[in-house]
Amino acid sequence: MKASIIITGSGISSKYRLLRSIPACKDQVVNLPFNNFKIEFKSKKQAVKALSEAYQLLASDSETKIATSYTRGYILSYDAGTAKIITP
């Protein structure tokens, strides 16, 4: 089943930081209005793995001590940006 990660929020730099931390090919990224992004994956398992890797990267980076919350398989929040897994 296909899945997508939608990156939204009010902070532009937060959304770009989330986008850079999620491992994806450039052809998977779709630009949405208001500097939001959609990253498409072939399965929910791949999307969960990508979100998990992004959380590990943000949590281990010494410069990103800004509040990061993570609910496995659903949502990753970083500063004013949010990345959510959705399935059609």
Tab-separated table of C-alpha atoms in Angstrom:
chain	number	residue	atom	x	y	z
A	1	MET	CA	0.000	0.000	0.000
A	2	LYS	CA	1.348	3.419	-0.943
A	3	ALA	CA	2.083	6.013	1.697
A	4	SER	CA	3.221	9.627	1.787
A	5	ILE	CA	4.863	11.942	4.261
A	6	ILE	CA	3.385	15.440	4.313
A	7	ILE	CA	5.582	18.221	5.726
A	8	THR	CA	3.653	21.269	6.953
A	9	GLY	CA	4.011	24.024	9.520
A	10	SER	CA	4.586	27.709	9.972
A	11	GLY	CA	8.390	27.738	10.064
A	12	ILE	CA	10.030	27.623	6.648
A	13	SER	CA	13.432	26.644	8.023
A	14	SER	CA	11.832	23.907	10.132
A	15	LYS	CA	10.102	22.424	7.096
A	16	TYR	CA	13.310	22.455	5.047
A	17	ARG	CA	15.238	20.882	7.953
A	18	LEU	CA	12.664	18.071	8.108
A	19	LEU	CA	12.836	17.645	4.331
A	20	ARG	CA	16.637	17.372	4.414
A	21	SER	CA	16.579	14.864	7.259
A	22	ILE	CA	14.126	12.448	5.596
A	23	PRO	CA	15.974	10.106	3.223
A	24	ALA	CA	14.244	10.301	-0.162
A	25	CYS	CA	15.058	10.667	-3.841
A	26	LYS	CA	14.425	14.034	-5.440
A	27	ASP	CA	11.828	12.513	-7.769
A	28	GLN	CA	9.774	11.435	-4.738
A	29	VAL	CA	9.357	15.010	-3.450
A	30	VAL	CA	6.344	17.040	-4.585
A	31	ASN	CA	6.169	20.767	-3.805
A	32	LEU	CA	2.857	21.866	-2.331
A	33	PRO	CA	1.538	25.415	-1.819
A	34	PHE	CA	2.981	27.560	0.995
A	35	ASN	CA	6.366	25.772	1.025
A	36	ASN	CA	4.845	22.468	2.123
A	37	PHE	CA	6.109	19.156	0.773
A	38	LYS	CA	4.857	15.666	0.009
A	39	ILE	CA	7.257	12.714	-0.174
A	40	GLU	CA	5.823	9.602	-1.821
A	41	PHE	CA	6.813	6.046	-0.885
A	42	LYS	CA	5.841	2.651	-2.300
A	43	SER	CA	4.833	1.276	1.109
A	44	LYS	CA	4.008	2.464	4.603
A	45	LYS	CA	6.944	0.417	5.901
A	46	GLN	CA	9.368	2.554	3.836
A	47	ALA	CA	7.708	5.762	5.063
A	48	VAL	CA	7.938	4.669	8.714
A	49	LYS	CA	11.611	3.750	8.237
A	50	ALA	CA	12.359	7.132	6.624
A	51	LEU	CA	10.607	9.024	9.432
A	52	SER	CA	12.460	6.962	12.036
A	53	GLU	CA	15.817	7.716	10.388
A	54	ALA	CA	14.943	11.424	10.278
A	55	TYR	CA	14.167	11.390	14.006
A	56	GLN	CA	17.443	9.634	14.799
A	57	LEU	CA	19.342	12.201	12.731
A	58	LEU	CA	17.615	15.170	14.385
A	59	ALA	CA	18.005	13.697	17.884
A	60	SER	CA	21.704	12.959	17.454
A	61	ASP	CA	22.628	16.357	15.973
A	62	SER	CA	24.082	18.566	18.698
A	63	GLU	CA	22.812	21.767	17.035
A	64	THR	CA	19.178	20.652	16.898
A	65	LYS	CA	18.238	20.657	20.556
A	66	ILE	CA	14.951	22.290	19.623
A	67	ALA	CA	11.937	20.322	20.843
A	68	THR	CA	11.590	17.223	18.704
A	69	SER	CA	8.728	14.820	19.321
A	70	TYR	CA	8.152	11.552	17.535
A	71	THR	CA	5.289	9.073	17.496
A	72	ARG	CA	6.519	5.977	15.670
A	73	GLY	CA	4.719	5.419	12.416
A	74	TYR	CA	2.675	8.602	12.521
A	75	ILE	CA	4.229	12.003	13.151
A	76	LEU	CA	7.539	13.819	13.669
A	77	SER	CA	7.596	17.387	14.962
A	78	TYR	CA	10.617	19.655	14.803
A	79	ASP	CA	10.382	23.271	15.978
A	80	ALA	CA	7.444	24.712	13.956
A	81	GLY	CA	7.370	21.961	11.312
A	82	THR	CA	5.506	18.659	11.271
A	83	ALA	CA	5.949	15.544	9.141
A	84	LYS	CA	2.953	13.155	9.048
A	85	ILE	CA	2.536	9.774	7.379
A	86	ILE	CA	-0.678	9.466	5.419
A	87	THR	CA	-2.064	6.565	3.414
A	88	PRO	CA	-4.558	7.057	0.594
